[in-house]
PDB file of C-alpha atoms in Angstrom:
ATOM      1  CA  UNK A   1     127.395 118.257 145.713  1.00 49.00           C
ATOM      2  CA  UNK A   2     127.619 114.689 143.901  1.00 55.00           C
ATOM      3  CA  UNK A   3     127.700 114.331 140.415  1.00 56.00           C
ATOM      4  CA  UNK A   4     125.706 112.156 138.178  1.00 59.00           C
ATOM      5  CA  UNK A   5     127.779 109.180 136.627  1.00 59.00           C
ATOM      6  CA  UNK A   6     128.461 109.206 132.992  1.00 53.00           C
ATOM      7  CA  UNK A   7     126.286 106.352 131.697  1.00 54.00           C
ATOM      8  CA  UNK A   8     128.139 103.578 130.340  1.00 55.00           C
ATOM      9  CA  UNK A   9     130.141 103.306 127.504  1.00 57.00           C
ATOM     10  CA  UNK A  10     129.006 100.859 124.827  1.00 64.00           C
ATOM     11  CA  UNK A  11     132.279  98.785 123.313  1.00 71.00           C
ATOM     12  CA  UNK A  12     131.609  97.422 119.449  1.00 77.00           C
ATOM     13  CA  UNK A  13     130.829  94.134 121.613  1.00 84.00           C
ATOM     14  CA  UNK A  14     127.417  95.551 122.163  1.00 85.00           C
ATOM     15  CA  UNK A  15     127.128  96.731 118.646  1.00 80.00           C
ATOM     16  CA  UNK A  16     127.547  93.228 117.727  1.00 83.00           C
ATOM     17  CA  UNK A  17     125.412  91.427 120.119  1.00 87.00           C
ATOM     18  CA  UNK A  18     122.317  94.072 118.805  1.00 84.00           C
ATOM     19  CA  UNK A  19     123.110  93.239 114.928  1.00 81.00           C
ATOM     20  CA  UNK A  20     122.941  89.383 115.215  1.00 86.00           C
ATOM     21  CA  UNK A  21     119.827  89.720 117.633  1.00 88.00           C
ATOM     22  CA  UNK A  22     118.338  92.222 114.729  1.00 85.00           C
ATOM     23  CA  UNK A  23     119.845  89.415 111.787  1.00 86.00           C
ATOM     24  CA  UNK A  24     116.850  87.374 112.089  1.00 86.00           C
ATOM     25  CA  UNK A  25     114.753  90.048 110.987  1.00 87.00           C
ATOM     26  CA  UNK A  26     116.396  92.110 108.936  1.00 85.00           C
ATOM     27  CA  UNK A  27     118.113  89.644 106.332  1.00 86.00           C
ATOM     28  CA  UNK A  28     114.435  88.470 105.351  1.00 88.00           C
ATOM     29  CA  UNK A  29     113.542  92.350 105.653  1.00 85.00           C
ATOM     30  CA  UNK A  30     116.264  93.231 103.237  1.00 87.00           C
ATOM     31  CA  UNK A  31     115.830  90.309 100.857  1.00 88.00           C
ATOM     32  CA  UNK A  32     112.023  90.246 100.709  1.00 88.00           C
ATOM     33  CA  UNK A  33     111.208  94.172 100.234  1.00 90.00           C
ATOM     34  CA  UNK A  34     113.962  96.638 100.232  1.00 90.00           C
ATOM     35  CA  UNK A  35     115.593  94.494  97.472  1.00 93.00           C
ATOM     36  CA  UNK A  36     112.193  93.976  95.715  1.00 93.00           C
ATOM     37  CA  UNK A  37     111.328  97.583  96.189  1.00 93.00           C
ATOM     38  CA  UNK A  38     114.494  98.690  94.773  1.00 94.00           C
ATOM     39  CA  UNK A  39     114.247  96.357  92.218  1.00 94.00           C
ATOM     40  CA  UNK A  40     110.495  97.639  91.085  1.00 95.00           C
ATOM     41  CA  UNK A  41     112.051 101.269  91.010  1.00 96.00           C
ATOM     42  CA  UNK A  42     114.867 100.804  88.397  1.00 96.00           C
ATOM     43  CA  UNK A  43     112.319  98.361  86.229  1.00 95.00           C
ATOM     44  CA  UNK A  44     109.664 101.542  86.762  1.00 95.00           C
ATOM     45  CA  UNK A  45     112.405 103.486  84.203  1.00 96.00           C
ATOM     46  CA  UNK A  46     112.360 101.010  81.928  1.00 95.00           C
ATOM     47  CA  UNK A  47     110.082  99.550  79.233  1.00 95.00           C
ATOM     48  CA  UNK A  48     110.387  95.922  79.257  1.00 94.00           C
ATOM     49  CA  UNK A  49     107.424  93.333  78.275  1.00 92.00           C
ATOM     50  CA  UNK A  50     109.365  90.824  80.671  1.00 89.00           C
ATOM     51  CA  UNK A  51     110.923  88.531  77.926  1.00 91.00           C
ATOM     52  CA  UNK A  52     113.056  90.604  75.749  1.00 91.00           C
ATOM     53  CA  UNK A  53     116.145  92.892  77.390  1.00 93.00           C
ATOM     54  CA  UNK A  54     115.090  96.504  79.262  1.00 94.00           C
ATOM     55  CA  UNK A  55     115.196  99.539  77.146  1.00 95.00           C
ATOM     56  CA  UNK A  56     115.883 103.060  79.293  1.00 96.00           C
ATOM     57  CA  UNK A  57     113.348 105.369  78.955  1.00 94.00           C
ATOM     58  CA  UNK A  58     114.035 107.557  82.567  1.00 93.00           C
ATOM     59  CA  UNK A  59     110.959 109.454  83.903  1.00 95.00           C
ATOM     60  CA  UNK A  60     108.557 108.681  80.566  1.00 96.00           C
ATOM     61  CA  UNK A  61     106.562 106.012  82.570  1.00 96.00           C
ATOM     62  CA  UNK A  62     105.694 108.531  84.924  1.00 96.00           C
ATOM     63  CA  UNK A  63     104.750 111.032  82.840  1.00 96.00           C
ATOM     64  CA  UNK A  64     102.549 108.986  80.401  1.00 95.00           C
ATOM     65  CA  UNK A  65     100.752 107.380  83.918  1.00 95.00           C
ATOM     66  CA  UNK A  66     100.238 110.996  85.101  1.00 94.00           C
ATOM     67  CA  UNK A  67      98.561 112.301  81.858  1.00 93.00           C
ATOM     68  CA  UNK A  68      96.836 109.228  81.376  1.00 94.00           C
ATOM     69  CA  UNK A  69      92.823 109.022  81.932  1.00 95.00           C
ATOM     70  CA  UNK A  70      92.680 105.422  82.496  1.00 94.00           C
ATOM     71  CA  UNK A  71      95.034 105.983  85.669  1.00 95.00           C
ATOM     72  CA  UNK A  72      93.159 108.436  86.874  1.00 96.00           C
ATOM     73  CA  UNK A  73      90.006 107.098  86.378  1.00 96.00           C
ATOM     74  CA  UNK A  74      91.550 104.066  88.701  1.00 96.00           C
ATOM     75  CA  UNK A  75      92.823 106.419  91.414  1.00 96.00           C
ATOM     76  CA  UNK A  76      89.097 107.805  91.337  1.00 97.00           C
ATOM     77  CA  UNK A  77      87.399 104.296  91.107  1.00 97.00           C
ATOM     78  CA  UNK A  78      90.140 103.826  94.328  1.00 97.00           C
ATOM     79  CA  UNK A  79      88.817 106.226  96.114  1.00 97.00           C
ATOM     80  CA  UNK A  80      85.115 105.839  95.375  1.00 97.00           C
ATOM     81  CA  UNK A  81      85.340 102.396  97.336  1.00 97.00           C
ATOM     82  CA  UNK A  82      87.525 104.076  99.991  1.00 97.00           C
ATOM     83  CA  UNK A  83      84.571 106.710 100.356  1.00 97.00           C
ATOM     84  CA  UNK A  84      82.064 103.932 100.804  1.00 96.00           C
ATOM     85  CA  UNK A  85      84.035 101.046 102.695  1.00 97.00           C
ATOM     86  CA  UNK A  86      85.863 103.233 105.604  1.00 96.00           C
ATOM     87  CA  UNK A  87      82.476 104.654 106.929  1.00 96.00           C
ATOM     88  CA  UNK A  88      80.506 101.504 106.532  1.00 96.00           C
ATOM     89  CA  UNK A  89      83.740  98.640 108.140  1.00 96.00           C
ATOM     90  CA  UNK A  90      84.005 101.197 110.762  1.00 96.00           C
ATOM     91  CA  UNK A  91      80.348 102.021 111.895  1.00 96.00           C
ATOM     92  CA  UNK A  92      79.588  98.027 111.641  1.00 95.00           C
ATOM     93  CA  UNK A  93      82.587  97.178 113.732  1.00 95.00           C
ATOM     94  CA  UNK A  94      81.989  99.812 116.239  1.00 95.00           C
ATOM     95  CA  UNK A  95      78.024  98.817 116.927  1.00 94.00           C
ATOM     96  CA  UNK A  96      79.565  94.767 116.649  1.00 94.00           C
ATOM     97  CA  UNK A  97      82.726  95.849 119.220  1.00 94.00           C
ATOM     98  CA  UNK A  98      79.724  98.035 121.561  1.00 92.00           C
ATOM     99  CA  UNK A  99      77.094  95.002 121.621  1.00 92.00           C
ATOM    100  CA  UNK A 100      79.519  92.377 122.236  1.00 91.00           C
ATOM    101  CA  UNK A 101      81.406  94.273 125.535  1.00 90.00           C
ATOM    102  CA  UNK A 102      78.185  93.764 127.388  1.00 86.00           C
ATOM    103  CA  UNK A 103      77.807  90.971 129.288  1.00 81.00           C
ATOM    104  CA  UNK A 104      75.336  88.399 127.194  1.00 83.00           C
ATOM    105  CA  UNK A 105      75.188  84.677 127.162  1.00 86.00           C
ATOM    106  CA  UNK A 106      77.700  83.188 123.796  1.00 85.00           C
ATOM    107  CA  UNK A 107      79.443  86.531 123.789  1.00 86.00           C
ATOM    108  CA  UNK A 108      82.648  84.551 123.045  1.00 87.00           C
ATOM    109  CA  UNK A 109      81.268  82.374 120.377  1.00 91.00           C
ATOM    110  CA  UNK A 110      79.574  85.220 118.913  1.00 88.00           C
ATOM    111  CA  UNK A 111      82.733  87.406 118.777  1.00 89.00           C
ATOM    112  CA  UNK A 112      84.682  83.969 116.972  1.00 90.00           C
ATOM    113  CA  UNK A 113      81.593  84.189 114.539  1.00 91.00           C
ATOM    114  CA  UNK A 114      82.259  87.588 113.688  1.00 91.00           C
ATOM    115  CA  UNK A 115      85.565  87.318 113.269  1.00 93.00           C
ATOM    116  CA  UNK A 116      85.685  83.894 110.889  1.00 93.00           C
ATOM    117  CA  UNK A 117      85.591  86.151 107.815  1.00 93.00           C
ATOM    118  CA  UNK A 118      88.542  87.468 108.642  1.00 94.00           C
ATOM    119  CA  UNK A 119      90.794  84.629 108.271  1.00 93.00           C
ATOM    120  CA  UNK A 120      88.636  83.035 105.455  1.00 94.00           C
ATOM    121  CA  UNK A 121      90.178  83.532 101.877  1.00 94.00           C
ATOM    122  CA  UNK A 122      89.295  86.243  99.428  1.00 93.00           C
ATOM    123  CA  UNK A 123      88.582  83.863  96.978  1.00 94.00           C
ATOM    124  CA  UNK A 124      85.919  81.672  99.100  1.00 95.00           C
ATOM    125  CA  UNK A 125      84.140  85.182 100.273  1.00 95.00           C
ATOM    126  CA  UNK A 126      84.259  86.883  96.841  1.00 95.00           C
ATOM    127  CA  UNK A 127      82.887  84.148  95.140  1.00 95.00           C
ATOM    128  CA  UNK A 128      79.922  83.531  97.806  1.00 95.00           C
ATOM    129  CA  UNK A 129      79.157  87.230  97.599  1.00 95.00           C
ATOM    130  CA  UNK A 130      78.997  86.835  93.831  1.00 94.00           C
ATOM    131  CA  UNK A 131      76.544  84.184  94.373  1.00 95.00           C
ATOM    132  CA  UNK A 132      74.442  85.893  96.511  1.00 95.00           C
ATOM    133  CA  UNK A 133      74.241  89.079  95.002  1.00 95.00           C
ATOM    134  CA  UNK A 134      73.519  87.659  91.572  1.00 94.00           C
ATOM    135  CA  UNK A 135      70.938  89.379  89.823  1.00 92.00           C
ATOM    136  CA  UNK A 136      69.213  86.583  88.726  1.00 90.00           C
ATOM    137  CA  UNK A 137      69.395  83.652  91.102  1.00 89.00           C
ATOM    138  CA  UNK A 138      70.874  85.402  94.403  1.00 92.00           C
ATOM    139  CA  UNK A 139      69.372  85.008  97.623  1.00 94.00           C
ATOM    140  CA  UNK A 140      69.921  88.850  98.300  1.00 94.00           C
ATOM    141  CA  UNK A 141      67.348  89.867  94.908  1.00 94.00           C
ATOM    142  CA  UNK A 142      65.340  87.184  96.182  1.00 95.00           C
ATOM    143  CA  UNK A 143      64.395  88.463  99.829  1.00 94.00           C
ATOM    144  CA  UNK A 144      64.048  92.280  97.724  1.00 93.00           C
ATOM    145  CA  UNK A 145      61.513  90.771  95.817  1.00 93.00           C
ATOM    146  CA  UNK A 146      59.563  88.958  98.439  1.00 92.00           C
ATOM    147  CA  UNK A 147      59.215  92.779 100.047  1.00 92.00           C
ATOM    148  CA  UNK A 148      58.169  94.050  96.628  1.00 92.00           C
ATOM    149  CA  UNK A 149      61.621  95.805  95.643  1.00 91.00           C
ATOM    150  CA  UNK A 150      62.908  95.154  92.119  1.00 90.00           C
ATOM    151  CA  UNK A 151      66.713  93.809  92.831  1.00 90.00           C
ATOM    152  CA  UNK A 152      69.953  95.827  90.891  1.00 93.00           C
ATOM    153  CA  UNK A 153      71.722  94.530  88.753  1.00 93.00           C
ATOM    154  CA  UNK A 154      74.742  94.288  91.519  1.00 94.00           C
ATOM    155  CA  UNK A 155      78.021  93.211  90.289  1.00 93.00           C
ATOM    156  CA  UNK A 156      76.523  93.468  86.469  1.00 92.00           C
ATOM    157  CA  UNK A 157      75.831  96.892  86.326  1.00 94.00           C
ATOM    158  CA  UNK A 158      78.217  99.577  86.312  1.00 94.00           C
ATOM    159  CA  UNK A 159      76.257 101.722  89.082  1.00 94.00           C
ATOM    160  CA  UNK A 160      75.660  99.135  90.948  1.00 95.00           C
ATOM    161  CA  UNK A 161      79.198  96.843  90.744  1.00 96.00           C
ATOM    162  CA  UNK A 162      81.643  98.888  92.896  1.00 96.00           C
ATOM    163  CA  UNK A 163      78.918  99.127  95.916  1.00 95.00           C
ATOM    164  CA  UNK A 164      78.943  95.398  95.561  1.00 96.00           C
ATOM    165  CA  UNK A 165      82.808  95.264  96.072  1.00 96.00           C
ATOM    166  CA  UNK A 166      81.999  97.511  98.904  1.00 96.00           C
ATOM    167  CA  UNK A 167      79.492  95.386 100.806  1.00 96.00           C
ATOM    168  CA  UNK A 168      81.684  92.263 100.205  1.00 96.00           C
ATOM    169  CA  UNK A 169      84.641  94.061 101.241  1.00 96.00           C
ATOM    170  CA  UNK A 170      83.220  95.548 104.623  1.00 96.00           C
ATOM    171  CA  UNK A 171      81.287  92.252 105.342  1.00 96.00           C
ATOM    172  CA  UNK A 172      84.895  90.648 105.590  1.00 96.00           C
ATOM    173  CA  UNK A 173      86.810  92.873 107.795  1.00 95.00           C
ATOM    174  CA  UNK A 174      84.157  94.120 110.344  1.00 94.00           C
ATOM    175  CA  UNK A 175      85.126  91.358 112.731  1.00 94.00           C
ATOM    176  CA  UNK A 176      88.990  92.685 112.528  1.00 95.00           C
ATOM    177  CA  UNK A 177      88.174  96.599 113.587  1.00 96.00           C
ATOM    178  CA  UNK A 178      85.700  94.864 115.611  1.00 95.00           C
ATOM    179  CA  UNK A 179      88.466  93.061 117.355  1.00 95.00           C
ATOM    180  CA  UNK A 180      90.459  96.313 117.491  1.00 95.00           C
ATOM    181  CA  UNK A 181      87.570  98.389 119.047  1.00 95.00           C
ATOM    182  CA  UNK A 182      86.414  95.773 121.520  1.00 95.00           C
ATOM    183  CA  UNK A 183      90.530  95.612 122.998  1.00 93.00           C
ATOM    184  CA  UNK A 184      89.960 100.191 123.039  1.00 93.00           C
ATOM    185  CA  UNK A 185      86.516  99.787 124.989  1.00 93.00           C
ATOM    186  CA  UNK A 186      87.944  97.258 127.301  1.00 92.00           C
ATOM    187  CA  UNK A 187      91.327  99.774 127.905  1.00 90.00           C
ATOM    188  CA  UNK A 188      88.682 102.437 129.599  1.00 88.00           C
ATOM    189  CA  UNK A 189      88.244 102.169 133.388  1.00 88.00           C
ATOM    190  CA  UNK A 190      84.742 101.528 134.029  1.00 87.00           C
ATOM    191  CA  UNK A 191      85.053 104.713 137.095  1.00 89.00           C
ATOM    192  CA  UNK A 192      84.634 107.078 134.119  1.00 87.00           C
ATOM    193  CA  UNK A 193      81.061 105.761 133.175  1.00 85.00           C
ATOM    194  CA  UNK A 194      80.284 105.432 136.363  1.00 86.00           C
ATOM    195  CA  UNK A 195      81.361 108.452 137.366  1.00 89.00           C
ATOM    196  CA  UNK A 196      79.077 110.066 134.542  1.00 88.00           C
ATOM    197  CA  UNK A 197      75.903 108.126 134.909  1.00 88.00           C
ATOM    198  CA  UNK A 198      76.170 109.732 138.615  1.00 87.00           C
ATOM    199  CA  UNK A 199      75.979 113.120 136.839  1.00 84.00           C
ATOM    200  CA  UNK A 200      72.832 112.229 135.320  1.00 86.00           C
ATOM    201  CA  UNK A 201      74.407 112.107 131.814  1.00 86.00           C
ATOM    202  CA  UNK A 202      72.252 109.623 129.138  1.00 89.00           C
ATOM    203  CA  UNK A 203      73.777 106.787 127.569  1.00 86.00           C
ATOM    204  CA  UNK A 204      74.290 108.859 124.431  1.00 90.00           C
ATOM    205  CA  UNK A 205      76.167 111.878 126.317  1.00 91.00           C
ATOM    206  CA  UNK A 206      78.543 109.274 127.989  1.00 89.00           C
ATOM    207  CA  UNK A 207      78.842 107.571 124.254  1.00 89.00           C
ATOM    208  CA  UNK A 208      79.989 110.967 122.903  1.00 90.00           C
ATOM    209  CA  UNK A 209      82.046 112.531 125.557  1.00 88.00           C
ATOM    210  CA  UNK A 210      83.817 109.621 126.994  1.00 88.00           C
ATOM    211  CA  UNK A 211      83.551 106.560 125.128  1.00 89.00           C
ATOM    212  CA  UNK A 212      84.592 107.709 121.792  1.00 91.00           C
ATOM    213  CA  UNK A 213      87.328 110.241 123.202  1.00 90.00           C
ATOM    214  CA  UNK A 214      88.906 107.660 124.529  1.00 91.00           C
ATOM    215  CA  UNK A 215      88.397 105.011 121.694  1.00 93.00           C
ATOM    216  CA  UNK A 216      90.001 107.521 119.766  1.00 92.00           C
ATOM    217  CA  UNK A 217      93.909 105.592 119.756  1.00 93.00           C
ATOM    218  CA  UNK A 218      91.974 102.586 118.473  1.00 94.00           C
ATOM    219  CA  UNK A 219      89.962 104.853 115.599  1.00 94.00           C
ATOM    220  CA  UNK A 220      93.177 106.427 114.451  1.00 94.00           C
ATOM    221  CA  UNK A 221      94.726 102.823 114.145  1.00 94.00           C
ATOM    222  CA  UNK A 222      91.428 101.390 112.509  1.00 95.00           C
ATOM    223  CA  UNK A 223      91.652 104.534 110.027  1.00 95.00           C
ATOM    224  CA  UNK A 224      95.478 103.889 109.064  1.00 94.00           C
ATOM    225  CA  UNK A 225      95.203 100.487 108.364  1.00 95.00           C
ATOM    226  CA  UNK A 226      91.864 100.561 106.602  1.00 95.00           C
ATOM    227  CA  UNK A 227      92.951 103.102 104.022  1.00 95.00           C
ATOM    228  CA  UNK A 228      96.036 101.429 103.191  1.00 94.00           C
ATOM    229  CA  UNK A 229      94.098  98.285 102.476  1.00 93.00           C
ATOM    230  CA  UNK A 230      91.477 100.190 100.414  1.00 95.00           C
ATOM    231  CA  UNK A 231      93.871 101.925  98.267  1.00 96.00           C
ATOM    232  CA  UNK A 232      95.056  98.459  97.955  1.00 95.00           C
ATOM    233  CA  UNK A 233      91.758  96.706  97.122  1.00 96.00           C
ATOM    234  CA  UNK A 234      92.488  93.824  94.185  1.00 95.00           C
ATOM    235  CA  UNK A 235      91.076  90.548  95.184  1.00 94.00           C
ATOM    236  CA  UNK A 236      87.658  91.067  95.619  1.00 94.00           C
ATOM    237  CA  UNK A 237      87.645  93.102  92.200  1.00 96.00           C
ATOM    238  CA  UNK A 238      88.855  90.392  90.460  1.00 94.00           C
ATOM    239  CA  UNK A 239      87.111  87.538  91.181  1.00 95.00           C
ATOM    240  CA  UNK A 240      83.512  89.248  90.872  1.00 94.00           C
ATOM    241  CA  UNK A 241      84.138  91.989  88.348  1.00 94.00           C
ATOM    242  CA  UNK A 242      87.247  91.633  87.056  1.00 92.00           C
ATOM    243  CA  UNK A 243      87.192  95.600  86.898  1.00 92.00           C
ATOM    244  CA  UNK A 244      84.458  95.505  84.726  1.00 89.00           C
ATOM    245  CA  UNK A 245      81.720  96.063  83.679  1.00 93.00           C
ATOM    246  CA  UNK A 246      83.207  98.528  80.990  1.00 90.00           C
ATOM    247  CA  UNK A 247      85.936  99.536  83.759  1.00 92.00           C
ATOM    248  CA  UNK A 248      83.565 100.855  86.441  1.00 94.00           C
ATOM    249  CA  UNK A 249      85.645  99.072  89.070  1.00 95.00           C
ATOM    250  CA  UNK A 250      89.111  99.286  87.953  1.00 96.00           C
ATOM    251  CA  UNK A 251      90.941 100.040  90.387  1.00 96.00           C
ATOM    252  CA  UNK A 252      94.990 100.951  90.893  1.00 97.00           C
ATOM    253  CA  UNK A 253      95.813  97.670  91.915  1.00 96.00           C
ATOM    254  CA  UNK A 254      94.358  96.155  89.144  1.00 95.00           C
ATOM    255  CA  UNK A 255      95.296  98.188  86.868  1.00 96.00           C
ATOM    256  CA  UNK A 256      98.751  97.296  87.493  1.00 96.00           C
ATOM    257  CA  UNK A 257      98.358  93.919  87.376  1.00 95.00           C
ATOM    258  CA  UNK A 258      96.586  94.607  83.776  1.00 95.00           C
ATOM    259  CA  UNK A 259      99.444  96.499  82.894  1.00 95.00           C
ATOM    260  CA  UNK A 260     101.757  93.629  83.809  1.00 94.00           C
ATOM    261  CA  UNK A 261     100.291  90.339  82.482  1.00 92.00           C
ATOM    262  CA  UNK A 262      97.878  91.259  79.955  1.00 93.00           C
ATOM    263  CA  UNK A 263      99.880  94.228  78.279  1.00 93.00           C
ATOM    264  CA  UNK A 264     103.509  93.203  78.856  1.00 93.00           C
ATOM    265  CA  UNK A 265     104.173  97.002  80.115  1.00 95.00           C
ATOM    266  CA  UNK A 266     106.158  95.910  83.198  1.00 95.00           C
ATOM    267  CA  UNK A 267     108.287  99.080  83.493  1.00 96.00           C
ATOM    268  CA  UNK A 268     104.296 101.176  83.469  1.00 96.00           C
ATOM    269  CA  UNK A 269     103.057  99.037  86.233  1.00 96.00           C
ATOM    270  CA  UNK A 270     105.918  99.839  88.634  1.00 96.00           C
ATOM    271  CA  UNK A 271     106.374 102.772  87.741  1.00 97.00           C
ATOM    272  CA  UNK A 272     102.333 103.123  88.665  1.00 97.00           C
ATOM    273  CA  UNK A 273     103.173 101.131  92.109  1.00 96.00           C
ATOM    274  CA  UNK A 274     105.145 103.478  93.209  1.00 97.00           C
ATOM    275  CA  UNK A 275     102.757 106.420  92.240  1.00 97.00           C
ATOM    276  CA  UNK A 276      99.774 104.542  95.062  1.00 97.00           C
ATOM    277  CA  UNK A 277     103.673 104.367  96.789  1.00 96.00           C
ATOM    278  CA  UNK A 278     103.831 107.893  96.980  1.00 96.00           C
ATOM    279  CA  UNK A 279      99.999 108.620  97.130  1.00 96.00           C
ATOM    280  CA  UNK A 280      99.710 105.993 100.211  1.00 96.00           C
ATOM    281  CA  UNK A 281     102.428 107.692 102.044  1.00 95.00           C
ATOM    282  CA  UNK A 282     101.138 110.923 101.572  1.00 96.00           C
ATOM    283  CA  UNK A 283      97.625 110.192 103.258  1.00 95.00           C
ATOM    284  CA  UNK A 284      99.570 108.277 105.669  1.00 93.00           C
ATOM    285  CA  UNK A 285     101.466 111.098 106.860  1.00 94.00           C
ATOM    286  CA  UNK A 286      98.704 113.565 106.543  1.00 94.00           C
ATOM    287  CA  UNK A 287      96.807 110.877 109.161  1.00 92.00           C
ATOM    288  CA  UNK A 288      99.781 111.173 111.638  1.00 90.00           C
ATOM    289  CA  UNK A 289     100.381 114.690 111.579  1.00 91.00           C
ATOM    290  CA  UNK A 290      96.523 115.238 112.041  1.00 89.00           C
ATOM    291  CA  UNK A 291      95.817 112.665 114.654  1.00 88.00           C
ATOM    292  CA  UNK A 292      97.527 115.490 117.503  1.00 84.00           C
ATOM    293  CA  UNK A 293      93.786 117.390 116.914  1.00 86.00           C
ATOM    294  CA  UNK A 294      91.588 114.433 117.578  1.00 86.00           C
ATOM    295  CA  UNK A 295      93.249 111.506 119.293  1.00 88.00           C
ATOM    296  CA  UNK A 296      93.489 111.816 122.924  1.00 82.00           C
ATOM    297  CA  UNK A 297      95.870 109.450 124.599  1.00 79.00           C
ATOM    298  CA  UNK A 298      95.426 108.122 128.131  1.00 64.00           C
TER     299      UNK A 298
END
């Protein structure tokens, strides 16, 4: 009977040789946000306008932000655009990501089209959506009233301002999930379709039962990263509504920048950051513990 050998002890040499190949990495990870982070927490029990000295006040940020309306309305304003956003970046990019794996003449330049959004500023796409949907002048009211339809008031009215955050925001980032998607369809070996359409099943059937099964990895990363980004949302919010009009599309994000630079209330708005902190993780880890029920690996 032989007996397995003891794997191989690892001397302090090795411990080394892993810490300076990890340095790189984790001085700038250390310096850049755990200090920061750190930093934010102890000014979050503090009230301190960011000129004169801090002045302790423990948990009483928190407290005020929880019973606060204005915060809430935010985390509700936050959510309203997650509502509308997720469903609407993720359908687009999945029909864009399905229509561009088939073989068509341009399907390259098409798929660099789609995706030039992406890496164009916030500032450049806010401000040409603000153009466009302008309720007097903008092309998008225009076509509506060639076809006889009397054009919102978009980013002016407060029914009508955080759907226009919403289109902007979903016209920028389809070509990323689209990216995503397109690299999950591609993963799936071709047998399995083929394999179906010998069964007779209909495009739609082999849609359902096989394609988006096994898209699901790529759905569940899609999901993750879009949500963090929505509770997130800032940019586009203020360059075309500056959470107006009358706070219809103040959101978390810019509430704490409000907070920080209009207000002086430094120690509120972290003390805010790290309640989306806490409510980001949360969903977060709701998302991972739930994905065992719906995303199907390999």
């Amino acid at each position: 009977m032989t007996s397995t050998p003891a794997p191989p002890r690892k001397g302090w040499r090795y411990g080394v040789t892993v810490a300076v190949f990890l340095l790189p990495s984790l001085v700038p990870l250390t310096l850049y946000t755990l200090v920061p982070m750190l930093g934010s927490f102890w000014t979050s029990l503090h009230e301190w306008d960011l000129i004169t000295d801090m002045r302790w006040v423990g948990l009483d940020n928190y407290a005020e932000l929880i019973g606060d309306p204005e915060t809430r309305a935010a985390f509700l304003h936050t959510l309203s655009f997650i509502a509308g956003y997720l469903p609407l970046v993720y359908a687009g990019g999945l029909g864009l990501a399905v229509l561009l794996n088939r073989a068509m003449r341009g399907r390259s330049l098409l798929r660099g089209i789609y995706f030039l959004p992406v890496i164009t500023s916030w500032v450049v796409v806010a401000l040409m959506w603000k153009w466009l949907l302008n309720p007097a002048s903008g092309i998008v009211n225009w076509a509506l009233g060639l076809l006889g339809i009397s054009g919102p008031g978009w980013w002016t009215d407060p029914g009508w301002a955080m759907p226009s955050i919403i289109l902007a925001s979903a016209w920028k980032d389809l070509g990323f999930v689209m990216i995503i998607l397109l690299a999950g369809l591609q993963a799936i070996p071709r047998e399995y379709q083929e394999a179906a359409m010998v069964d007779g099943a209909s495009a739609w059937r082999r849609f359902r039962h096989i394609t988006l099964p096994l898209l699901s990895p790529s759905t569940f990363f899609v999901v993750v990263i879009s949500l963090i980004n929505g509770f997130q949302v800032f940019d586009q919010v203020k360059i075309m509504t500056g959470g107006g009009p009358g706070g219809a599309t103040q959101v978390v994000v810019s509430q704490i920048y409000d907070l920080t630079f209009r207000y002086g209330r430094a120690g509120a708005a972290s003390a805010l950051s790290w309640l989306l902190f806490a409510v980001v993780l949360l969903v977060t880890v709701v998302q991972i513990r739930g994905q065992r029920r719906w995303v199907t690996y390999g």
